[in-house]
Short mmCIF file of N, CA and C in Angstrom, two decimals:
data_model
loop_
_atom_site.label_atom_id
_atom_site.label_comp_id
_atom_site.label_asym_id
_atom_site.label_seq_id
_atom_site.Cartn_x
_atom_site.Cartn_y
_atom_site.Cartn_z
N MET A 132 0.83 -1.18 0.00
CA MET A 132 0.00 0.00 0.00
C MET A 132 0.89 1.25 0.00
N ILE A 133 0.56 2.19 -0.85
CA ILE A 133 1.31 3.44 -0.95
C ILE A 133 0.79 4.41 0.09
N THR A 134 1.71 5.01 0.82
CA THR A 134 1.35 5.94 1.90
C THR A 134 1.69 7.38 1.50
N ALA A 135 1.17 8.32 2.28
CA ALA A 135 1.51 9.73 2.07
C ALA A 135 3.01 9.94 2.21
N GLU A 136 3.64 9.22 3.13
CA GLU A 136 5.09 9.33 3.32
C GLU A 136 5.83 8.84 2.06
N ASP A 137 5.34 7.76 1.45
CA ASP A 137 5.95 7.27 0.20
C ASP A 137 5.90 8.33 -0.88
N ILE A 138 4.76 9.01 -0.97
CA ILE A 138 4.59 10.05 -1.99
C ILE A 138 5.51 11.23 -1.71
N GLU A 139 5.63 11.61 -0.45
CA GLU A 139 6.54 12.70 -0.06
C GLU A 139 7.98 12.34 -0.41
N GLN A 140 8.39 11.12 -0.11
CA GLN A 140 9.75 10.68 -0.43
C GLN A 140 9.98 10.67 -1.94
N ALA A 141 8.99 10.20 -2.68
CA ALA A 141 9.10 10.19 -4.15
C ALA A 141 9.26 11.61 -4.66
N HIS A 142 8.48 12.53 -4.12
CA HIS A 142 8.53 13.92 -4.57
C HIS A 142 9.92 14.51 -4.32
N GLN A 143 10.46 14.27 -3.14
CA GLN A 143 11.81 14.76 -2.83
C GLN A 143 12.85 14.13 -3.77
N ARG A 144 12.66 12.86 -4.08
CA ARG A 144 13.59 12.13 -4.94
C ARG A 144 13.61 12.68 -6.36
N ILE A 145 12.44 13.02 -6.89
CA ILE A 145 12.36 13.40 -8.31
C ILE A 145 12.41 14.90 -8.55
N LYS A 146 12.29 15.71 -7.51
CA LYS A 146 12.25 17.17 -7.69
C LYS A 146 13.34 17.73 -8.60
N PRO A 147 14.57 17.25 -8.50
CA PRO A 147 15.61 17.82 -9.37
C PRO A 147 15.42 17.50 -10.86
N TYR A 148 14.53 16.56 -11.16
CA TYR A 148 14.40 16.06 -12.53
C TYR A 148 13.09 16.41 -13.22
N ILE A 149 12.19 17.10 -12.51
CA ILE A 149 10.87 17.40 -13.06
C ILE A 149 10.58 18.90 -12.94
N HIS A 150 9.51 19.32 -13.60
CA HIS A 150 8.98 20.66 -13.41
C HIS A 150 7.89 20.61 -12.35
N HIS A 151 7.80 21.66 -11.56
CA HIS A 151 6.61 21.88 -10.73
C HIS A 151 5.63 22.57 -11.69
N THR A 152 4.67 21.83 -12.20
CA THR A 152 3.79 22.34 -13.25
C THR A 152 2.75 23.32 -12.69
N PRO A 153 2.33 24.26 -13.54
CA PRO A 153 1.35 25.26 -13.08
C PRO A 153 -0.06 24.69 -12.94
N VAL A 154 -0.86 25.43 -12.19
CA VAL A 154 -2.29 25.14 -12.06
C VAL A 154 -3.03 26.33 -12.65
N PHE A 155 -3.89 26.07 -13.63
CA PHE A 155 -4.64 27.13 -14.28
C PHE A 155 -6.12 26.98 -13.97
N THR A 156 -6.85 28.09 -14.13
CA THR A 156 -8.30 28.08 -14.01
C THR A 156 -8.88 28.76 -15.24
N SER A 157 -10.18 28.67 -15.37
CA SER A 157 -10.88 29.31 -16.49
C SER A 157 -12.17 29.91 -15.96
N ALA A 158 -12.30 31.22 -16.07
CA ALA A 158 -13.52 31.88 -15.60
C ALA A 158 -14.75 31.33 -16.32
N LEU A 159 -14.63 31.08 -17.61
CA LEU A 159 -15.75 30.54 -18.39
C LEU A 159 -16.15 29.15 -17.88
N LEU A 160 -15.19 28.27 -17.69
CA LEU A 160 -15.51 26.92 -17.20
C LEU A 160 -16.01 26.96 -15.76
N ASN A 161 -15.46 27.86 -14.94
CA ASN A 161 -15.96 28.00 -13.57
C ASN A 161 -17.43 28.40 -13.58
N ALA A 162 -17.79 29.34 -14.46
CA ALA A 162 -19.18 29.78 -14.57
C ALA A 162 -20.07 28.64 -15.05
N GLU A 163 -19.61 27.89 -16.05
CA GLU A 163 -20.38 26.75 -16.57
C GLU A 163 -20.57 25.67 -15.51
N ALA A 164 -19.51 25.39 -14.74
CA ALA A 164 -19.56 24.32 -13.74
C ALA A 164 -20.22 24.76 -12.44
N GLY A 165 -20.29 26.07 -12.22
CA GLY A 165 -20.87 26.56 -10.97
C GLY A 165 -19.94 26.35 -9.78
N CYS A 166 -18.68 26.23 -10.04
CA CYS A 166 -17.68 26.04 -8.98
C CYS A 166 -16.31 26.38 -9.55
N GLU A 167 -15.32 26.38 -8.69
CA GLU A 167 -13.96 26.61 -9.19
C GLU A 167 -13.38 25.30 -9.70
N VAL A 168 -12.81 25.36 -10.90
CA VAL A 168 -12.19 24.20 -11.52
C VAL A 168 -10.71 24.54 -11.73
N PHE A 169 -9.84 23.63 -11.29
CA PHE A 169 -8.40 23.83 -11.42
C PHE A 169 -7.82 22.77 -12.35
N PHE A 170 -6.89 23.17 -13.17
CA PHE A 170 -6.24 22.26 -14.12
C PHE A 170 -4.75 22.17 -13.79
N LYS A 171 -4.29 20.99 -13.42
CA LYS A 171 -2.87 20.75 -13.18
C LYS A 171 -2.25 20.48 -14.55
N CYS A 172 -1.47 21.39 -15.04
CA CYS A 172 -1.01 21.38 -16.44
C CYS A 172 0.23 20.52 -16.64
N GLU A 173 0.03 19.23 -16.60
CA GLU A 173 1.13 18.29 -16.78
C GLU A 173 1.63 18.24 -18.22
N ASN A 174 0.91 18.90 -19.12
CA ASN A 174 1.40 19.01 -20.49
C ASN A 174 2.66 19.88 -20.54
N PHE A 175 2.94 20.61 -19.46
CA PHE A 175 4.16 21.41 -19.35
C PHE A 175 5.28 20.65 -18.63
N GLN A 176 5.03 19.38 -18.31
CA GLN A 176 6.01 18.55 -17.63
C GLN A 176 7.12 18.14 -18.60
N LYS A 177 8.25 17.72 -18.08
CA LYS A 177 9.31 17.15 -18.92
C LYS A 177 8.68 16.05 -19.78
N VAL A 178 9.10 15.89 -20.98
CA VAL A 178 8.56 14.99 -22.01
C VAL A 178 7.10 15.28 -22.35
N GLY A 179 6.54 16.35 -21.80
CA GLY A 179 5.18 16.75 -22.13
C GLY A 179 4.09 15.95 -21.46
N ALA A 180 4.44 15.22 -20.39
CA ALA A 180 3.43 14.37 -19.74
C ALA A 180 3.84 14.02 -18.32
N PHE A 181 2.86 13.72 -17.49
CA PHE A 181 3.08 13.31 -16.11
C PHE A 181 3.96 12.07 -16.00
N LYS A 182 4.10 11.33 -17.08
CA LYS A 182 4.88 10.09 -17.07
C LYS A 182 6.33 10.31 -16.64
N ALA A 183 6.83 11.54 -16.80
CA ALA A 183 8.20 11.83 -16.37
C ALA A 183 8.36 11.61 -14.87
N ARG A 184 7.31 11.84 -14.12
CA ARG A 184 7.36 11.68 -12.66
C ARG A 184 7.55 10.21 -12.27
N GLY A 185 6.68 9.36 -12.78
CA GLY A 185 6.73 7.95 -12.40
C GLY A 185 7.95 7.22 -12.93
N ALA A 186 8.31 7.50 -14.17
CA ALA A 186 9.48 6.82 -14.75
C ALA A 186 10.74 7.19 -13.99
N MET A 187 10.88 8.48 -13.64
CA MET A 187 12.07 8.91 -12.92
C MET A 187 12.11 8.29 -11.54
N ASN A 188 10.97 8.30 -10.84
CA ASN A 188 10.93 7.72 -9.50
C ASN A 188 11.31 6.25 -9.53
N ALA A 189 10.75 5.51 -10.47
CA ALA A 189 11.06 4.08 -10.56
C ALA A 189 12.52 3.85 -10.93
N ALA A 190 13.03 4.61 -11.88
CA ALA A 190 14.42 4.45 -12.31
C ALA A 190 15.39 4.71 -11.17
N LEU A 191 15.09 5.71 -10.36
CA LEU A 191 15.99 6.06 -9.25
C LEU A 191 16.00 5.00 -8.15
N GLN A 192 15.07 4.05 -8.21
CA GLN A 192 15.01 3.02 -7.17
C GLN A 192 15.49 1.65 -7.65
N VAL A 193 15.98 1.58 -8.86
CA VAL A 193 16.56 0.33 -9.35
C VAL A 193 17.87 0.11 -8.60
N PRO A 194 18.10 -1.09 -8.07
CA PRO A 194 19.34 -1.35 -7.34
C PRO A 194 20.59 -1.04 -8.18
N LYS A 195 21.56 -0.42 -7.55
CA LYS A 195 22.77 0.04 -8.24
C LYS A 195 23.52 -1.09 -8.94
N GLN A 196 23.46 -2.31 -8.39
CA GLN A 196 24.21 -3.40 -8.99
C GLN A 196 23.60 -3.88 -10.31
N VAL A 197 22.31 -3.63 -10.56
CA VAL A 197 21.69 -4.06 -11.82
C VAL A 197 21.41 -2.89 -12.76
N LEU A 198 21.48 -1.67 -12.25
CA LEU A 198 21.19 -0.49 -13.06
C LEU A 198 22.02 -0.41 -14.34
N PRO A 199 23.31 -0.76 -14.32
CA PRO A 199 24.10 -0.67 -15.55
C PRO A 199 23.56 -1.52 -16.71
N ASN A 200 22.74 -2.54 -16.41
CA ASN A 200 22.14 -3.36 -17.47
C ASN A 200 21.09 -2.58 -18.25
N GLY A 201 20.60 -1.51 -17.67
CA GLY A 201 19.63 -0.67 -18.35
C GLY A 201 18.22 -0.86 -17.86
N LEU A 202 17.34 -0.08 -18.47
CA LEU A 202 15.91 -0.06 -18.14
C LEU A 202 15.13 -0.45 -19.39
N ALA A 203 14.01 -1.13 -19.20
CA ALA A 203 13.22 -1.59 -20.33
C ALA A 203 11.74 -1.43 -20.05
N THR A 204 10.98 -1.19 -21.11
CA THR A 204 9.53 -1.07 -20.99
C THR A 204 8.88 -1.29 -22.34
N HIS A 205 7.56 -1.37 -22.31
CA HIS A 205 6.77 -1.29 -23.54
C HIS A 205 5.82 -0.11 -23.39
N SER A 206 5.69 0.66 -24.46
CA SER A 206 4.85 1.86 -24.41
C SER A 206 4.67 2.39 -25.82
N SER A 207 3.53 3.02 -26.05
CA SER A 207 3.28 3.66 -27.35
C SER A 207 3.84 5.07 -27.43
N GLY A 208 4.29 5.63 -26.29
CA GLY A 208 4.81 6.98 -26.42
C GLY A 208 5.29 7.68 -25.19
N ASN A 209 4.40 8.16 -24.34
CA ASN A 209 4.81 9.04 -23.25
C ASN A 209 5.69 8.34 -22.22
N HIS A 210 5.31 7.15 -21.79
CA HIS A 210 6.16 6.42 -20.84
C HIS A 210 7.47 6.02 -21.51
N ALA A 211 7.40 5.68 -22.78
CA ALA A 211 8.61 5.32 -23.53
C ALA A 211 9.60 6.48 -23.50
N GLN A 212 9.13 7.67 -23.80
CA GLN A 212 10.00 8.85 -23.77
C GLN A 212 10.49 9.13 -22.36
N ALA A 213 9.60 9.03 -21.38
CA ALA A 213 9.97 9.32 -20.00
C ALA A 213 11.04 8.36 -19.49
N LEU A 214 10.91 7.08 -19.85
CA LEU A 214 11.90 6.11 -19.38
C LEU A 214 13.23 6.30 -20.12
N ALA A 215 13.17 6.60 -21.41
CA ALA A 215 14.41 6.87 -22.15
C ALA A 215 15.12 8.08 -21.54
N ARG A 216 14.36 9.09 -21.17
CA ARG A 216 14.94 10.28 -20.54
C ARG A 216 15.56 9.93 -19.19
N ALA A 217 14.84 9.17 -18.37
CA ALA A 217 15.35 8.78 -17.05
C ALA A 217 16.64 7.96 -17.20
N ALA A 218 16.65 7.04 -18.15
CA ALA A 218 17.85 6.23 -18.38
C ALA A 218 19.02 7.11 -18.80
N GLY A 219 18.75 8.09 -19.65
CA GLY A 219 19.80 9.01 -20.08
C GLY A 219 20.37 9.80 -18.91
N ILE A 220 19.50 10.26 -18.03
CA ILE A 220 19.95 11.00 -16.84
C ILE A 220 20.85 10.12 -15.99
N LEU A 221 20.51 8.83 -15.91
CA LEU A 221 21.29 7.90 -15.09
C LEU A 221 22.45 7.26 -15.86
N SER A 222 22.60 7.65 -17.12
CA SER A 222 23.69 7.14 -17.99
C SER A 222 23.66 5.63 -18.15
N VAL A 223 22.45 5.09 -18.35
CA VAL A 223 22.29 3.66 -18.62
C VAL A 223 21.44 3.49 -19.88
N PRO A 224 21.51 2.31 -20.50
CA PRO A 224 20.71 2.10 -21.71
C PRO A 224 19.21 2.03 -21.42
N ALA A 225 18.43 2.42 -22.42
CA ALA A 225 16.97 2.30 -22.37
C ALA A 225 16.54 1.44 -23.55
N PHE A 226 15.84 0.37 -23.26
CA PHE A 226 15.34 -0.56 -24.28
C PHE A 226 13.82 -0.44 -24.30
N ILE A 227 13.29 0.09 -25.40
CA ILE A 227 11.88 0.45 -25.46
C ILE A 227 11.17 -0.36 -26.54
N VAL A 228 10.18 -1.13 -26.14
CA VAL A 228 9.34 -1.87 -27.08
C VAL A 228 8.15 -0.98 -27.43
N MET A 229 8.00 -0.72 -28.73
CA MET A 229 6.91 0.13 -29.20
C MET A 229 6.18 -0.58 -30.34
N PRO A 230 4.85 -0.45 -30.39
CA PRO A 230 4.15 -1.00 -31.54
C PRO A 230 4.59 -0.27 -32.80
N ARG A 231 4.64 -0.99 -33.89
CA ARG A 231 5.08 -0.38 -35.16
C ARG A 231 4.18 0.78 -35.56
N THR A 232 2.96 0.83 -35.01
CA THR A 232 2.00 1.89 -35.33
C THR A 232 2.09 3.09 -34.39
N ALA A 233 3.04 3.07 -33.47
CA ALA A 233 3.20 4.21 -32.55
C ALA A 233 3.48 5.47 -33.37
N PRO A 234 3.03 6.62 -32.90
CA PRO A 234 3.27 7.87 -33.63
C PRO A 234 4.77 8.12 -33.82
N GLU A 235 5.12 8.57 -35.01
CA GLU A 235 6.53 8.84 -35.33
C GLU A 235 7.13 9.87 -34.38
N ILE A 236 6.34 10.85 -33.98
CA ILE A 236 6.87 11.87 -33.07
C ILE A 236 7.28 11.26 -31.74
N LYS A 237 6.55 10.24 -31.29
CA LYS A 237 6.90 9.57 -30.03
C LYS A 237 8.17 8.75 -30.22
N LYS A 238 8.29 8.10 -31.37
CA LYS A 238 9.51 7.33 -31.66
C LYS A 238 10.72 8.27 -31.72
N ARG A 239 10.56 9.40 -32.37
CA ARG A 239 11.67 10.36 -32.45
C ARG A 239 12.05 10.87 -31.05
N GLY A 240 11.05 11.05 -30.21
CA GLY A 240 11.32 11.47 -28.84
C GLY A 240 12.16 10.44 -28.10
N VAL A 241 11.79 9.17 -28.21
CA VAL A 241 12.55 8.10 -27.56
C VAL A 241 13.99 8.09 -28.06
N LEU A 242 14.14 8.15 -29.37
CA LEU A 242 15.49 8.16 -29.96
C LEU A 242 16.26 9.40 -29.52
N GLY A 243 15.59 10.53 -29.46
CA GLY A 243 16.23 11.77 -29.03
C GLY A 243 16.75 11.71 -27.60
N TYR A 244 16.08 10.95 -26.76
CA TYR A 244 16.55 10.76 -25.39
C TYR A 244 17.55 9.62 -25.27
N GLY A 245 17.90 9.01 -26.39
CA GLY A 245 18.92 7.97 -26.38
C GLY A 245 18.41 6.55 -26.24
N GLY A 246 17.09 6.36 -26.31
CA GLY A 246 16.53 5.02 -26.19
C GLY A 246 16.71 4.19 -27.45
N LYS A 247 16.74 2.89 -27.27
CA LYS A 247 16.80 1.96 -28.40
C LYS A 247 15.42 1.33 -28.54
N ILE A 248 14.84 1.43 -29.73
CA ILE A 248 13.47 0.97 -29.97
C ILE A 248 13.47 -0.43 -30.59
N PHE A 249 12.57 -1.26 -30.08
CA PHE A 249 12.29 -2.58 -30.65
C PHE A 249 10.82 -2.55 -31.04
N GLU A 250 10.54 -2.63 -32.33
CA GLU A 250 9.15 -2.56 -32.78
C GLU A 250 8.49 -3.93 -32.72
N CYS A 251 7.17 -3.89 -32.54
CA CYS A 251 6.39 -5.12 -32.49
C CYS A 251 5.02 -4.83 -33.09
N GLU A 252 4.22 -5.86 -33.20
CA GLU A 252 2.85 -5.69 -33.66
C GLU A 252 2.06 -4.94 -32.59
N PRO A 253 0.99 -4.26 -32.98
CA PRO A 253 0.24 -3.43 -32.02
C PRO A 253 -0.77 -4.21 -31.17
N THR A 254 -0.26 -5.20 -30.45
CA THR A 254 -1.12 -5.94 -29.51
C THR A 254 -0.39 -6.02 -28.17
N LEU A 255 -1.14 -6.17 -27.11
CA LEU A 255 -0.53 -6.30 -25.79
C LEU A 255 0.34 -7.55 -25.73
N GLN A 256 -0.13 -8.63 -26.31
CA GLN A 256 0.64 -9.87 -26.30
C GLN A 256 1.99 -9.68 -27.01
N ALA A 257 1.98 -9.01 -28.15
CA ALA A 257 3.23 -8.77 -28.87
C ALA A 257 4.17 -7.88 -28.06
N ARG A 258 3.62 -6.88 -27.42
CA ARG A 258 4.44 -5.99 -26.58
C ARG A 258 5.11 -6.79 -25.47
N GLU A 259 4.31 -7.56 -24.75
CA GLU A 259 4.84 -8.32 -23.61
C GLU A 259 5.85 -9.36 -24.04
N GLU A 260 5.57 -10.07 -25.15
CA GLU A 260 6.50 -11.09 -25.64
C GLU A 260 7.81 -10.46 -26.10
N THR A 261 7.72 -9.36 -26.82
CA THR A 261 8.93 -8.69 -27.31
C THR A 261 9.73 -8.15 -26.13
N LEU A 262 9.06 -7.57 -25.16
CA LEU A 262 9.76 -7.06 -23.99
C LEU A 262 10.46 -8.19 -23.24
N ALA A 263 9.80 -9.33 -23.09
CA ALA A 263 10.42 -10.48 -22.41
C ALA A 263 11.70 -10.91 -23.15
N GLN A 264 11.67 -10.90 -24.47
CA GLN A 264 12.86 -11.26 -25.26
C GLN A 264 13.98 -10.24 -25.05
N VAL A 265 13.63 -8.97 -25.06
CA VAL A 265 14.63 -7.91 -24.86
C VAL A 265 15.27 -8.04 -23.49
N ILE A 266 14.47 -8.27 -22.46
CA ILE A 266 15.00 -8.40 -21.10
C ILE A 266 15.88 -9.64 -20.99
N LEU A 267 15.49 -10.71 -21.64
CA LEU A 267 16.30 -11.94 -21.63
C LEU A 267 17.68 -11.67 -22.23
N LYS A 268 17.74 -10.88 -23.30
CA LYS A 268 19.01 -10.59 -23.98
C LYS A 268 19.85 -9.55 -23.23
N THR A 269 19.21 -8.61 -22.54
CA THR A 269 19.94 -7.47 -21.98
C THR A 269 20.08 -7.50 -20.46
N ASN A 270 19.26 -8.27 -19.79
CA ASN A 270 19.18 -8.26 -18.33
C ASN A 270 18.75 -6.90 -17.78
N ALA A 271 18.09 -6.11 -18.61
CA ALA A 271 17.59 -4.81 -18.18
C ALA A 271 16.45 -4.99 -17.17
N THR A 272 16.21 -3.98 -16.39
CA THR A 272 15.13 -3.98 -15.40
C THR A 272 13.87 -3.42 -16.05
N GLU A 273 12.77 -4.16 -15.95
CA GLU A 273 11.51 -3.68 -16.50
C GLU A 273 10.90 -2.60 -15.60
N ILE A 274 10.48 -1.52 -16.23
CA ILE A 274 9.71 -0.46 -15.56
C ILE A 274 8.38 -0.39 -16.30
N HIS A 275 7.39 -1.08 -15.77
CA HIS A 275 6.07 -1.14 -16.42
C HIS A 275 5.45 0.26 -16.45
N PRO A 276 4.72 0.60 -17.52
CA PRO A 276 4.16 1.95 -17.64
C PRO A 276 3.14 2.33 -16.56
N PHE A 277 2.47 1.36 -15.97
CA PHE A 277 1.48 1.72 -14.95
C PHE A 277 1.33 0.69 -13.84
N ASN A 278 1.74 -0.53 -14.05
CA ASN A 278 1.59 -1.58 -13.04
C ASN A 278 2.90 -1.72 -12.26
N ASN A 279 3.28 -0.65 -11.56
CA ASN A 279 4.54 -0.59 -10.84
C ASN A 279 4.35 0.42 -9.71
N GLU A 280 4.56 -0.02 -8.48
CA GLU A 280 4.32 0.87 -7.33
C GLU A 280 5.15 2.13 -7.36
N HIS A 281 6.39 2.04 -7.82
CA HIS A 281 7.25 3.23 -7.87
C HIS A 281 6.76 4.21 -8.94
N VAL A 282 6.25 3.68 -10.05
CA VAL A 282 5.67 4.54 -11.09
C VAL A 282 4.43 5.23 -10.53
N ILE A 283 3.56 4.46 -9.92
CA ILE A 283 2.33 5.02 -9.36
C ILE A 283 2.64 6.10 -8.32
N THR A 284 3.60 5.82 -7.44
CA THR A 284 3.97 6.78 -6.41
C THR A 284 4.51 8.07 -7.03
N GLY A 285 5.31 7.92 -8.08
CA GLY A 285 5.80 9.11 -8.78
C GLY A 285 4.68 9.91 -9.41
N GLN A 286 3.71 9.23 -10.03
CA GLN A 286 2.58 9.93 -10.65
C GLN A 286 1.77 10.68 -9.59
N ALA A 287 1.70 10.11 -8.39
CA ALA A 287 0.92 10.72 -7.31
C ALA A 287 1.46 12.09 -6.91
N THR A 288 2.71 12.38 -7.25
CA THR A 288 3.26 13.69 -6.88
C THR A 288 2.57 14.83 -7.61
N ALA A 289 1.93 14.56 -8.73
CA ALA A 289 1.17 15.61 -9.42
C ALA A 289 -0.02 16.05 -8.55
N ALA A 290 -0.75 15.09 -7.99
CA ALA A 290 -1.87 15.42 -7.11
C ALA A 290 -1.37 16.08 -5.83
N LYS A 291 -0.23 15.62 -5.32
CA LYS A 291 0.36 16.22 -4.12
C LYS A 291 0.62 17.70 -4.35
N GLU A 292 1.23 18.05 -5.47
CA GLU A 292 1.49 19.46 -5.78
C GLU A 292 0.18 20.26 -5.89
N LEU A 293 -0.81 19.67 -6.55
CA LEU A 293 -2.09 20.35 -6.72
C LEU A 293 -2.74 20.65 -5.37
N ILE A 294 -2.78 19.66 -4.50
CA ILE A 294 -3.40 19.82 -3.19
C ILE A 294 -2.62 20.83 -2.35
N GLU A 295 -1.30 20.78 -2.41
CA GLU A 295 -0.49 21.74 -1.65
C GLU A 295 -0.72 23.17 -2.15
N GLU A 296 -0.94 23.32 -3.44
CA GLU A 296 -1.13 24.66 -4.00
C GLU A 296 -2.54 25.18 -3.80
N ARG A 297 -3.54 24.33 -3.92
CA ARG A 297 -4.94 24.77 -3.89
C ARG A 297 -5.71 24.35 -2.64
N GLY A 298 -5.10 23.60 -1.76
CA GLY A 298 -5.78 23.18 -0.53
C GLY A 298 -6.71 22.01 -0.78
N ASN A 299 -7.57 21.77 0.20
CA ASN A 299 -8.51 20.66 0.08
C ASN A 299 -9.45 20.88 -1.09
N LEU A 300 -9.67 19.85 -1.84
CA LEU A 300 -10.55 19.90 -3.01
C LEU A 300 -11.78 19.04 -2.75
N ASP A 301 -12.89 19.41 -3.36
CA ASP A 301 -14.10 18.62 -3.21
C ASP A 301 -14.04 17.34 -4.06
N ALA A 302 -13.37 17.43 -5.18
CA ALA A 302 -13.25 16.27 -6.07
C ALA A 302 -11.96 16.41 -6.86
N LEU A 303 -11.43 15.27 -7.27
CA LEU A 303 -10.24 15.23 -8.11
C LEU A 303 -10.56 14.31 -9.28
N LEU A 304 -10.49 14.84 -10.47
CA LEU A 304 -10.78 14.07 -11.68
C LEU A 304 -9.48 13.87 -12.45
N ALA A 305 -9.33 12.68 -13.01
CA ALA A 305 -8.12 12.37 -13.78
C ALA A 305 -8.51 11.57 -15.01
N PRO A 306 -7.84 11.84 -16.13
CA PRO A 306 -8.10 11.02 -17.32
C PRO A 306 -7.54 9.62 -17.12
N VAL A 307 -8.10 8.66 -17.82
CA VAL A 307 -7.65 7.28 -17.68
C VAL A 307 -7.24 6.73 -19.04
N GLY A 308 -5.98 6.34 -19.13
CA GLY A 308 -5.47 5.60 -20.29
C GLY A 308 -5.12 4.22 -19.75
N GLY A 309 -3.89 4.09 -19.24
CA GLY A 309 -3.48 2.87 -18.58
C GLY A 309 -3.86 2.85 -17.11
N GLY A 310 -4.14 4.01 -16.55
CA GLY A 310 -4.53 4.10 -15.16
C GLY A 310 -3.44 4.56 -14.22
N GLY A 311 -2.24 4.85 -14.75
CA GLY A 311 -1.11 5.25 -13.92
C GLY A 311 -1.33 6.54 -13.17
N LEU A 312 -1.88 7.56 -13.82
CA LEU A 312 -2.14 8.83 -13.16
C LEU A 312 -3.27 8.66 -12.15
N LEU A 313 -4.33 8.01 -12.54
CA LEU A 313 -5.48 7.83 -11.66
C LEU A 313 -5.10 7.03 -10.42
N SER A 314 -4.32 5.97 -10.58
CA SER A 314 -3.93 5.17 -9.42
C SER A 314 -3.03 5.96 -8.49
N GLY A 315 -2.21 6.88 -9.04
CA GLY A 315 -1.38 7.75 -8.19
C GLY A 315 -2.23 8.78 -7.50
#
């Protein structure tokens, strides 16, 4: 179970590597909703997504004796870029499994951060099988895009910042893709 202390520790761990993203409001949306609505602008985060938080937190917790083998994941884009960036910061290889149909801009981002891409068919089974083969060959440590406590704890730092800046909120809404942000 992830605790508030875990989230605080994650936040302290990743602070040097992330942006403290702004919180914006909209008078028009506030009027429409009949309440104050705040937007935590993670689109201004490193790599353009909250994924930088979780990938960095997880990467920083890989044991030092296995870290030189590198980090590995499967992702269509944002986590792929975030993990490639984290690996680059730590000066270790990043092995990224991406579906062949992933957006070219995401692939260029991974390559720009120094990641090595392994393409596969666009199915979860193909991603997982290809990743297993890559890990077998490289001994890299898998950092799952959302099913990883350290990733989840890192993502939770976005909500921590929001609550610290705006105080108690009546509700917190989050988009759901893989569920990493929502679980954090």
